[in-house]
mmCIF file of C-alpha atoms in Angstrom:
data_model
loop_
_atom_site.group_PDB
_atom_site.id
_atom_site.type_symbol
_atom_site.label_atom_id
_atom_site.label_comp_id
_atom_site.label_asym_id
_atom_site.label_seq_id
_atom_site.Cartn_x
_atom_site.Cartn_y
_atom_site.Cartn_z
ATOM 1 C CA MET A 1 2.615 1.637 -22.980
ATOM 2 C CA LEU A 2 6.132 1.133 -21.547
ATOM 3 C CA ILE A 3 6.764 4.867 -21.685
ATOM 4 C CA GLN A 4 3.557 5.499 -19.739
ATOM 5 C CA LEU A 5 4.492 2.812 -17.212
ATOM 6 C CA ALA A 6 7.949 4.326 -16.792
ATOM 7 C CA HIS A 7 6.271 7.666 -16.116
ATOM 8 C CA ASP A 8 3.597 6.332 -13.715
ATOM 9 C CA LEU A 9 5.786 4.010 -11.651
ATOM 10 C CA PRO A 10 7.756 6.721 -9.802
ATOM 11 C CA ASP A 11 4.492 8.505 -8.957
ATOM 12 C CA TYR A 12 3.041 5.249 -7.658
ATOM 13 C CA PHE A 13 6.050 4.538 -5.413
ATOM 14 C CA TYR A 14 6.087 8.132 -4.181
ATOM 15 C CA ASP A 15 2.431 7.840 -3.234
ATOM 16 C CA VAL A 16 2.895 4.476 -1.489
ATOM 17 C CA PHE A 17 6.172 5.161 0.348
ATOM 18 C CA VAL A 18 6.120 8.929 0.925
ATOM 19 C CA THR A 19 2.611 10.367 0.769
ATOM 20 C CA ARG A 20 1.045 7.574 2.846
ATOM 21 C CA LEU A 21 3.955 7.144 5.253
ATOM 22 C CA ASP A 22 2.850 7.203 8.884
ATOM 23 C CA PHE A 23 3.644 5.408 12.139
ATOM 24 C CA TRP A 24 1.642 2.312 11.164
ATOM 25 C CA VAL A 25 3.348 1.932 7.793
ATOM 26 C CA VAL A 26 6.724 2.073 9.548
ATOM 27 C CA PHE A 27 5.424 -0.415 12.150
ATOM 28 C CA GLY A 28 4.251 -2.736 9.347
ATOM 29 C CA ILE A 29 7.611 -2.522 7.594
ATOM 30 C CA VAL A 30 9.441 -3.331 10.840
ATOM 31 C CA ALA A 31 7.025 -6.240 11.405
ATOM 32 C CA GLN A 32 7.857 -7.620 7.961
ATOM 33 C CA MET A 33 11.574 -7.211 8.658
ATOM 34 C CA VAL A 34 11.252 -9.151 11.950
ATOM 35 C CA PHE A 35 9.197 -11.817 10.214
ATOM 36 C CA GLY A 36 11.623 -12.049 7.286
ATOM 37 C CA SER A 37 14.685 -12.199 9.539
ATOM 38 C CA ARG A 38 13.638 -15.675 10.649
ATOM 39 C CA PHE A 39 14.657 -17.041 7.243
ATOM 40 C CA ILE A 40 18.090 -15.429 7.467
ATOM 41 C CA LEU A 41 18.503 -16.923 10.935
ATOM 42 C CA GLN A 42 17.411 -20.346 9.681
ATOM 43 C CA TRP A 43 19.796 -20.128 6.725
ATOM 44 C CA ILE A 44 22.751 -19.222 8.981
ATOM 45 C CA ALA A 45 21.915 -22.030 11.437
ATOM 46 C CA SER A 46 21.653 -24.529 8.578
ATOM 47 C CA GLU A 47 24.961 -23.430 7.073
ATOM 48 C CA ARG A 48 26.674 -23.818 10.441
ATOM 49 C CA ALA A 49 25.170 -27.262 10.975
ATOM 50 C CA GLY A 50 25.860 -28.386 7.406
ATOM 51 C CA ARG A 51 22.242 -29.543 7.089
ATOM 52 C CA SER A 52 18.794 -28.014 7.166
ATOM 53 C CA VAL A 53 17.820 -27.107 10.725
ATOM 54 C CA MET A 54 15.020 -25.099 12.282
ATOM 55 C CA PRO A 55 16.369 -23.296 15.369
ATOM 56 C CA LEU A 56 13.988 -22.519 18.224
ATOM 57 C CA SER A 57 14.520 -18.807 17.629
ATOM 58 C CA PHE A 58 12.937 -19.250 14.177
ATOM 59 C CA TRP A 59 9.608 -19.917 15.886
ATOM 60 C CA PHE A 60 9.964 -17.008 18.297
ATOM 61 C CA LEU A 61 10.704 -14.639 15.403
ATOM 62 C CA SER A 62 7.741 -16.131 13.539
ATOM 63 C CA ILE A 63 5.444 -15.412 16.475
ATOM 64 C CA LEU A 64 6.793 -11.904 17.098
ATOM 65 C CA GLY A 65 6.720 -10.922 13.429
ATOM 66 C CA GLY A 66 3.343 -12.590 12.940
ATOM 67 C CA LEU A 67 1.785 -10.817 15.922
ATOM 68 C CA MET A 68 3.211 -7.467 14.838
ATOM 69 C CA THR A 69 1.849 -7.990 11.333
ATOM 70 C CA LEU A 70 -1.485 -9.083 12.821
ATOM 71 C CA VAL A 71 -1.668 -5.833 14.830
ATOM 72 C CA TYR A 72 -0.920 -3.915 11.644
ATOM 73 C CA GLY A 73 -3.703 -5.808 9.875
ATOM 74 C CA PHE A 74 -6.205 -4.951 12.616
ATOM 75 C CA VAL A 75 -5.231 -1.281 12.629
ATOM 76 C CA ARG A 76 -5.446 -1.060 8.830
ATOM 77 C CA ARG A 77 -8.584 -3.243 8.729
ATOM 78 C CA GLU A 78 -6.997 -5.664 6.254
ATOM 79 C CA PRO A 79 -8.917 -8.955 6.292
ATOM 80 C CA VAL A 80 -6.307 -10.802 4.222
ATOM 81 C CA ILE A 81 -3.579 -9.986 6.740
ATOM 82 C CA ILE A 82 -5.835 -10.682 9.739
ATOM 83 C CA ILE A 83 -6.832 -14.132 8.451
ATOM 84 C CA GLY A 84 -3.356 -15.093 7.227
ATOM 85 C CA GLN A 85 -1.391 -13.966 10.264
ATOM 86 C CA GLY A 86 -4.053 -15.080 12.735
ATOM 87 C CA LEU A 87 -3.989 -18.646 11.462
ATOM 88 C CA SER A 88 -0.217 -18.692 10.958
ATOM 89 C CA THR A 89 0.527 -17.416 14.450
ATOM 90 C CA GLY A 90 -1.625 -20.211 15.869
ATOM 91 C CA ILE A 91 0.448 -22.733 13.921
ATOM 92 C CA TYR A 92 3.715 -21.193 15.172
ATOM 93 C CA LEU A 93 2.466 -21.406 18.766
ATOM 94 C CA ARG A 94 1.472 -25.041 18.225
ATOM 95 C CA ASN A 95 4.943 -25.838 16.877
ATOM 96 C CA LEU A 96 6.512 -24.347 20.006
ATOM 97 C CA ALA A 97 4.152 -26.399 22.188
ATOM 98 C CA LEU A 98 5.192 -29.563 20.336
ATOM 99 C CA ILE A 99 8.893 -28.698 20.635
ATOM 100 C CA PHE A 100 8.632 -28.071 24.389
ATOM 101 C CA ARG A 101 6.550 -31.220 24.915
ATOM 102 C CA GLU A 102 9.224 -33.258 23.110
ATOM 103 C CA ARG A 103 11.962 -31.674 25.240
ATOM 104 C CA ARG A 104 10.083 -32.507 28.449
ATOM 105 C CA ARG A 105 9.579 -36.081 27.242
ATOM 106 C CA ARG A 106 13.303 -36.441 26.510
ATOM 107 C CA GLN A 107 14.212 -35.093 29.955
ATOM 108 C CA ARG A 108 11.864 -37.585 31.634
ATOM 109 C CA ASP A 109 12.914 -40.555 29.506
ATOM 110 C CA PRO A 110 16.541 -40.139 28.441
ATOM 111 C CA ALA A 111 17.274 -42.982 26.100
#
């Protein structure tokens, strides 16, 4: 069984990453890289602050990466991606709205 797996795995990866490679696969990979970069950004910001922080750019990368992945899902007709990224992107937008509302409140009422 392991010998067969060792034989089949390279063929599988060749099929997935070479045979099926097109513009939309590259777009999807870039979307995932944008989306994943938000965690690297958050990690760096937290290390600099010496505590866990969520920089504003985290949410912008979340929205950009989420929307790109959502486009990929629509093009590929992937319901799991469409549902997941559609709902998640709405949550990211809501978080930005809450952040900006809090900033406006603080500017009006500096304590």
